[in-house]
């Protein structure tokens, strides 16, 4: 039986409205991080909470639910894309109806408050100042997770919002297998002589960094007529997407950490956003199906391409011309070893490719323990430092380089960190599969990124959310999810750089 006439019209109008409002939230979120003066932050928190509540009301409205139910039951007249739109809207709405509107508002307001306090507390290295805002944030998140979980696992309930279909039952063995191989591998690297990376310290002229960075991002294929790059404290890729993708970066005097690699990373996200299917604009499928998949794109461009020998064979001469100074006498091999230096460092966002997943593991385990009540928020510093000592052989000197370093928990983003590691695993598996079709190094060394971007566009970007993330990855890479491709990539690359197996 065909769906009741009008169900699609009702559904489509509401879906477009929700997508538009969500895009507005993205724009004011970008504005808050990039443009908003400090004295406007409190009001912005209220505006965001009001808009988030409005979106929630529009999603949980019974009329939308009836149209979705009608189209789900009698949708044989719909095409595949329309069916996927209905399916995603249903998934989104089923989650939304479980969370009361006043909790949605409380989460948004507490997020804004907790974030402001965190910024100052982090500057002051004062966990005790953050604690009174973080504790209620965790209580609200636990309430939300309980509402979503319906008796199931609390972490799963939050993860489902970022990585649909992924569960702790799948992640635990995956991450345990990764940890078992990665910890001794990183240890073996630490026992080798550290490469010279002193030339990265600079000082490098910030205007020159901007010019060079924008050139690289443009060469990758980022369209500055459909996006822009600005400065923020924490680099991110935001904005509504498609024709309006907002990258941010931040400049230091050093080259690394610095703007260059973080811009390559955000540009990887931005290339994905610009490549989403424009024919499905204002629908639920013109989005990435999962954060892990989104992160695979940023990791691919930053690490697989941007830290490769082939890339710097092409770009080091231009970098020398742009920056001169300390870079003038550095040869290609030294440069590549330097930008792939593996270090025991406390800060995740500045971590190298080899240790990065160990930083993520600490957060994944602590989030699960906070949600289960095994670790109290007030005991976070101690639990954090113990795990860093164990996994990375580094004990944070204070909480600002320990458990206060990330923005996520202030915003209530629990369940998010594991998607970073999924992104790393996916990126390596994508590169492995791509290498069967393209001579990646030859294209990169020639500065030809079009075939590489085209490969990603056709197989991943243009698919939007028509397929779930994990299924899409298995289809693209021809592999089940695992850590094998990633470890093979790491052993290949760092074996050559460090002489480890
Ligand atoms: Zn990212």
Coordinates of N, CA, C and O in Angstrom, one line a residue, residues 111-217:
X111 N 26.4 23.4 29.3 CA 27.6 23.3 28.4 C 28.3 24.6 28.2 O 29.5 24.8 28.3
X112 N 27.4 25.7 28.0 CA 28.0 27.0 27.8 C 28.7 27.5 29.1 O 29.8 28.1 29.0
X113 N 28.0 27.3 30.2 CA 28.6 27.7 31.5 C 29.9 27.0 31.8 O 30.9 27.6 32.2
X114 N 29.9 25.7 31.7 CA 31.0 24.8 32.0 C 32.2 25.2 31.1 O 33.3 25.2 31.5
X115 N 31.9 25.5 29.9 CA 33.0 25.9 28.9 C 33.7 27.1 29.3 O 34.9 27.2 29.2
X116 N 32.9 28.1 29.7 CA 33.5 29.4 30.1 C 34.4 29.2 31.3 O 35.5 29.7 31.4
X117 N 33.9 28.5 32.3 CA 34.7 28.2 33.5 C 35.9 27.4 33.2 O 37.0 27.7 33.7
X118 N 35.8 26.4 32.4 CA 36.9 25.6 32.0 C 38.0 26.4 31.4 O 39.2 26.2 31.7
X119 N 37.7 27.4 30.5 CA 38.7 28.1 29.8 C 39.6 28.9 30.9 O 40.8 28.9 30.8
X120 N 38.9 29.5 31.9 CA 39.7 30.2 32.9 C 40.5 29.2 33.8 O 41.6 29.4 34.1
X121 N 39.8 28.1 34.2 CA 40.4 27.2 35.1 C 41.6 26.5 34.4 O 42.6 26.2 35.1
X122 N 41.5 26.3 33.1 CA 42.7 25.7 32.4 C 43.8 26.7 32.4 O 45.0 26.3 32.6
X123 N 43.5 28.0 32.2 CA 44.6 29.0 32.3 C 45.2 29.0 33.6 O 46.4 29.1 33.8
X124 N 44.4 28.9 34.7 CA 44.9 28.9 36.1 C 45.4 27.6 36.6 O 45.8 27.5 37.7
X125 N 45.3 26.5 35.8 CA 45.7 25.2 36.2 C 45.0 24.8 37.5 O 45.6 24.3 38.4
X126 N 43.7 25.1 37.5 CA 42.9 24.9 38.8 C 41.7 24.0 38.6 O 40.6 24.5 38.2
X127 N 41.9 22.7 38.8 CA 40.8 21.8 38.6 C 39.7 22.0 39.6 O 38.5 21.8 39.2
X128 N 40.0 22.5 40.8 CA 39.0 22.7 41.8 C 38.0 23.8 41.3 O 36.8 23.9 41.8
X129 N 38.4 24.7 40.4 CA 37.5 25.7 39.9 C 36.5 25.1 38.8 O 35.4 25.6 38.7
X130 N 37.0 24.1 38.1 CA 36.2 23.5 37.1 C 35.2 22.5 37.6 O 34.1 22.4 37.1
X131 N 35.6 21.8 38.7 CA 34.9 20.7 39.3 C 33.4 21.1 39.6 O 32.5 20.3 39.2
X132 N 33.1 22.2 40.2 CA 31.7 22.5 40.5 C 30.8 22.6 39.2 O 29.6 22.5 39.4
X133 N 31.4 22.9 38.1 CA 30.6 22.9 36.8 C 30.6 21.6 36.1 O 29.7 21.2 35.4
X134 N 31.7 20.8 36.3 CA 31.8 19.6 35.6 C 30.9 18.5 36.2 O 30.4 17.7 35.5
X135 N 30.8 18.6 37.5 CA 30.0 17.6 38.2 C 28.5 17.6 37.7 O 28.0 16.6 37.3
X136 N 27.9 18.8 37.7 CA 26.5 18.8 37.2 C 26.4 18.4 35.7 O 25.5 17.9 35.2
X137 N 27.5 18.8 34.9 CA 27.5 18.4 33.5 C 27.5 16.9 33.4 O 26.7 16.4 32.6
X138 N 28.3 16.2 34.2 CA 28.3 14.7 34.1 C 26.9 14.2 34.6 O 26.4 13.2 34.0
X139 N 26.3 14.8 35.6 CA 25.0 14.3 36.1 C 24.0 14.4 34.9 O 23.2 13.5 34.7
X140 N 24.0 15.6 34.2 CA 23.0 15.8 33.1 C 23.3 14.8 32.0 O 22.4 14.2 31.4
X141 N 24.6 14.6 31.7 CA 24.9 13.6 30.6 C 24.5 12.2 31.0 O 24.0 11.4 30.2
X142 N 24.6 11.9 32.3 CA 24.2 10.5 32.7 C 22.7 10.4 32.6 O 22.2 9.4 32.2
X143 N 22.0 11.5 33.0 CA 20.5 11.5 32.8 C 20.1 11.3 31.3 O 19.2 10.5 31.0
X144 N 20.8 12.0 30.5 CA 20.6 11.9 29.0 C 20.9 10.4 28.6 O 20.1 9.9 27.8
X145 N 22.0 9.9 29.0 CA 22.4 8.6 28.6 C 21.4 7.5 29.1 O 21.0 6.6 28.4
X146 N 20.9 7.7 30.3 CA 19.9 6.8 30.9 C 18.6 6.9 30.1 O 18.0 5.8 29.8
X147 N 18.2 8.1 29.7 CA 17.0 8.2 28.9 C 17.1 7.6 27.5 O 16.2 6.9 27.0
X148 N 18.3 7.7 26.9 CA 18.6 7.1 25.6 C 18.8 5.6 25.6 O 18.4 4.9 24.7
X149 N 19.4 5.2 26.7 CA 19.8 3.8 26.8 C 18.7 2.8 27.0 O 18.7 1.7 26.6
X150 N 17.6 3.3 27.7 CA 16.5 2.4 27.9 C 16.9 1.1 28.5 O 16.5 0.0 28.1
X151 N 17.7 1.2 29.5 CA 18.2 0.0 30.2 C 19.5 -0.6 29.7 O 20.1 -1.5 30.3
X152 N 19.9 -0.1 28.5 CA 21.1 -0.7 27.9 C 22.4 0.1 28.4 O 22.3 0.8 29.4
X153 N 23.5 -0.2 27.8 CA 24.8 0.4 28.2 C 24.8 2.0 28.0 O 24.4 2.4 26.9
X154 N 25.2 2.7 29.0 CA 25.2 4.2 28.9 C 26.1 4.7 27.9 O 25.8 5.7 27.2
X155 N 27.3 4.1 27.8 CA 28.3 4.6 26.8 C 27.8 4.4 25.4 O 27.8 5.2 24.5
X156 N 27.2 3.2 25.2 CA 26.6 2.9 23.9 C 25.6 3.9 23.5 O 25.5 4.3 22.3
X157 N 24.8 4.3 24.4 CA 23.7 5.2 24.1 C 24.2 6.6 23.6 O 23.7 7.2 22.7
X158 N 25.4 7.0 24.2 CA 25.9 8.3 23.8 C 26.7 8.1 22.4 O 26.6 8.9 21.5
X159 N 27.5 7.0 22.3 CA 28.2 6.7 21.1 C 27.3 6.6 19.9 O 27.7 7.1 18.8
X160 N 26.1 6.1 20.1 CA 25.2 6.0 19.0 C 24.9 7.3 18.3 O 24.6 7.4 17.1
X161 N 25.0 8.4 19.0 CA 24.8 9.7 18.4 C 26.0 10.2 17.5 O 25.8 11.1 16.7
X162 N 27.1 9.6 17.7 CA 28.3 9.9 16.9 C 28.7 8.9 15.8 O 29.1 9.2 14.8
X163 N 28.5 7.6 16.2 CA 28.9 6.5 15.4 C 27.8 5.4 15.4 O 27.9 4.4 16.0
X164 N 26.7 5.7 14.6 CA 25.6 4.8 14.7 C 26.0 3.4 14.4 O 26.7 3.1 13.4
X165 N 25.5 2.5 15.2 CA 25.7 1.0 15.0 C 26.9 0.5 15.8 O 27.1 -0.7 15.9
X166 N 27.8 1.4 16.2 CA 29.0 1.0 17.0 C 28.6 0.8 18.4 O 27.8 1.6 19.0
X167 N 29.2 -0.3 19.0 CA 28.9 -0.5 20.5 C 30.2 -0.8 21.2 O 31.2 -1.2 20.6
X168 N 30.1 -0.7 22.5 CA 31.2 -1.1 23.4 C 31.6 -2.5 23.2 O 32.8 -2.9 23.2
X169 N 30.6 -3.4 22.9 CA 30.9 -4.8 22.7 C 31.8 -5.0 21.5 O 32.7 -5.9 21.4
X170 N 31.8 -4.1 20.5 CA 32.6 -4.1 19.3 C 33.9 -3.4 19.6 O 35.0 -3.8 19.2
X171 N 33.8 -2.2 20.3 CA 35.0 -1.4 20.5 C 36.0 -2.0 21.5 O 37.2 -1.9 21.3
X172 N 35.5 -2.6 22.5 CA 36.4 -3.1 23.6 C 37.4 -4.1 23.0 O 38.6 -3.9 23.2
X173 N 37.0 -5.1 22.3 CA 38.1 -6.0 21.7 C 38.9 -5.3 20.7 O 40.1 -5.6 20.6
X174 N 38.3 -4.4 19.9 CA 39.1 -3.7 18.9 C 40.2 -2.9 19.5 O 41.4 -2.9 19.1
X175 N 39.8 -2.1 20.5 CA 40.8 -1.2 21.2 C 41.8 -2.0 22.0 O 43.0 -1.6 22.1
X176 N 41.4 -3.1 22.6 CA 42.3 -4.0 23.4 C 43.3 -4.6 22.4 O 44.5 -4.6 22.7
X177 N 42.9 -5.0 21.2 CA 43.8 -5.6 20.3 C 44.8 -4.5 19.8 O 46.0 -4.8 19.6
X178 N 44.3 -3.3 19.6 CA 45.2 -2.2 19.1 C 46.2 -1.9 20.2 O 47.4 -1.7 19.9
X179 N 45.7 -1.8 21.4 CA 46.6 -1.4 22.5 C 47.7 -2.4 22.7 O 48.9 -2.1 22.9
X180 N 47.4 -3.7 22.6 CA 48.3 -4.8 22.8 C 49.5 -4.7 21.8 O 50.6 -5.0 22.1
X181 N 49.2 -4.2 20.6 CA 50.3 -4.1 19.6 C 50.9 -2.7 19.6 O 52.1 -2.6 19.4
X182 N 50.1 -1.7 19.9 CA 50.6 -0.3 19.8 C 51.6 0.0 20.9 O 52.6 0.7 20.7
X183 N 51.3 -0.4 22.2 CA 52.1 0.0 23.3 C 53.5 -0.5 23.1 O 54.5 0.3 23.2
X184 N 53.8 -1.8 22.8 CA 55.2 -2.2 22.6 C 55.8 -1.6 21.4 O 57.0 -1.3 21.4
X185 N 55.0 -1.3 20.4 CA 55.5 -0.7 19.1 C 56.1 0.7 19.4 O 57.2 1.1 19.1
X186 N 55.2 1.5 20.2 CA 55.7 2.8 20.5 C 56.9 2.8 21.5 O 57.8 3.6 21.4
X187 N 56.9 1.8 22.4 CA 58.0 1.6 23.3 C 59.3 1.4 22.5 O 60.3 2.0 22.8
X188 N 59.2 0.6 21.5 CA 60.4 0.3 20.6 C 60.9 1.6 19.9 O 62.1 1.8 19.8
X189 N 59.9 2.4 19.5 CA 60.3 3.7 18.9 C 61.1 4.6 19.9 O 62.1 5.2 19.6
X190 N 60.5 4.6 21.2 CA 61.1 5.4 22.2 C 62.6 5.0 22.5 O 63.4 5.8 22.9
X191 N 62.9 3.7 22.3 CA 64.2 3.3 22.6 C 65.2 3.6 21.5 O 66.4 3.5 21.7
X192 N 64.7 4.1 20.3 CA 65.6 4.5 19.2 C 66.0 6.0 19.5 O 65.3 6.7 20.2
X193 N 67.1 6.4 18.9 CA 67.5 7.8 19.0 C 66.4 8.7 18.4 O 65.9 8.4 17.4
X194 N 66.1 9.8 19.1 CA 65.1 10.7 18.7 C 65.7 11.5 17.5 O 66.8 11.9 17.5
X195 N 64.8 11.7 16.4 CA 65.3 12.5 15.3 C 65.4 14.0 15.7 O 64.8 14.4 16.6
X196 N 66.2 14.7 14.9 CA 66.3 16.2 15.1 C 65.1 16.9 14.6 O 64.8 16.7 13.4
X197 N 64.4 17.6 15.5 CA 63.2 18.3 15.0 C 63.4 19.8 15.4 O 62.4 20.5 15.5
X198 N 64.6 20.2 15.8 CA 64.9 21.5 16.3 C 64.5 22.6 15.3 O 64.1 23.7 15.7
X199 N 64.6 22.3 14.0 CA 64.3 23.3 13.0 C 62.8 23.6 12.9 O 62.4 24.6 12.3
X200 N 62.0 22.8 13.6 CA 60.5 23.1 13.6 C 60.1 24.3 14.5 O 59.0 24.8 14.5
X201 N 61.0 24.6 15.5 CA 60.7 25.6 16.5 C 60.6 27.0 16.0 O 59.8 27.8 16.4
X202 N 61.4 27.3 15.0 CA 61.3 28.6 14.4 C 62.1 29.7 15.2 O 63.2 29.3 15.7
X203 N 61.7 30.9 15.2 CA 60.4 31.4 14.9 C 60.1 31.5 13.4 O 61.0 31.9 12.6
X204 N 58.9 31.1 13.0 CA 58.5 31.3 11.6 C 57.4 32.4 11.5 O 56.5 32.4 12.3
X205 N 57.6 33.2 10.5 CA 56.7 34.3 10.3 C 55.3 33.9 10.2 O 55.0 33.0 9.4
X206 N 54.4 34.5 10.9 CA 53.0 34.0 10.9 C 52.2 34.3 9.6 O 51.4 33.5 9.2
X207 N 52.5 35.4 9.0 CA 51.9 35.7 7.7 C 52.4 34.7 6.6 O 51.6 34.3 5.8
X208 N 53.7 34.4 6.7 CA 54.2 33.4 5.8 C 53.6 32.1 6.0 O 53.2 31.3 5.0
X209 N 53.3 31.7 7.3 CA 52.6 30.4 7.6 C 51.2 30.4 7.0 O 50.8 29.4 6.4
X210 N 50.5 31.6 7.1 CA 49.2 31.6 6.5 C 49.2 31.4 5.0 O 48.4 30.6 4.5
X211 N 50.1 32.1 4.4 CA 50.2 32.0 2.9 C 50.5 30.6 2.5 O 49.8 30.0 1.6
X212 N 51.5 30.0 3.1 CA 51.9 28.6 2.8 C 50.7 27.6 3.0 O 50.4 26.7 2.2
X213 N 50.1 27.8 4.2 CA 49.1 26.9 4.6 C 47.9 26.9 3.7 O 47.3 25.9 3.2
X214 N 47.5 28.2 3.3 CA 46.4 28.3 2.4 C 46.7 27.7 1.0 O 45.8 27.1 0.3
X215 N 47.9 27.8 0.6 CA 48.3 27.2 -0.7 C 48.2 25.7 -0.6 O 47.6 25.1 -1.6
X216 N 48.7 25.1 0.4 CA 48.6 23.6 0.5 C 47.1 23.2 0.5 O 46.7 22.3 -0.2
X217 N 46.3 23.9 1.3 CA 44.9 23.5 1.5 C 44.2 23.7 0.1 O 43.4 22.8 -0.3

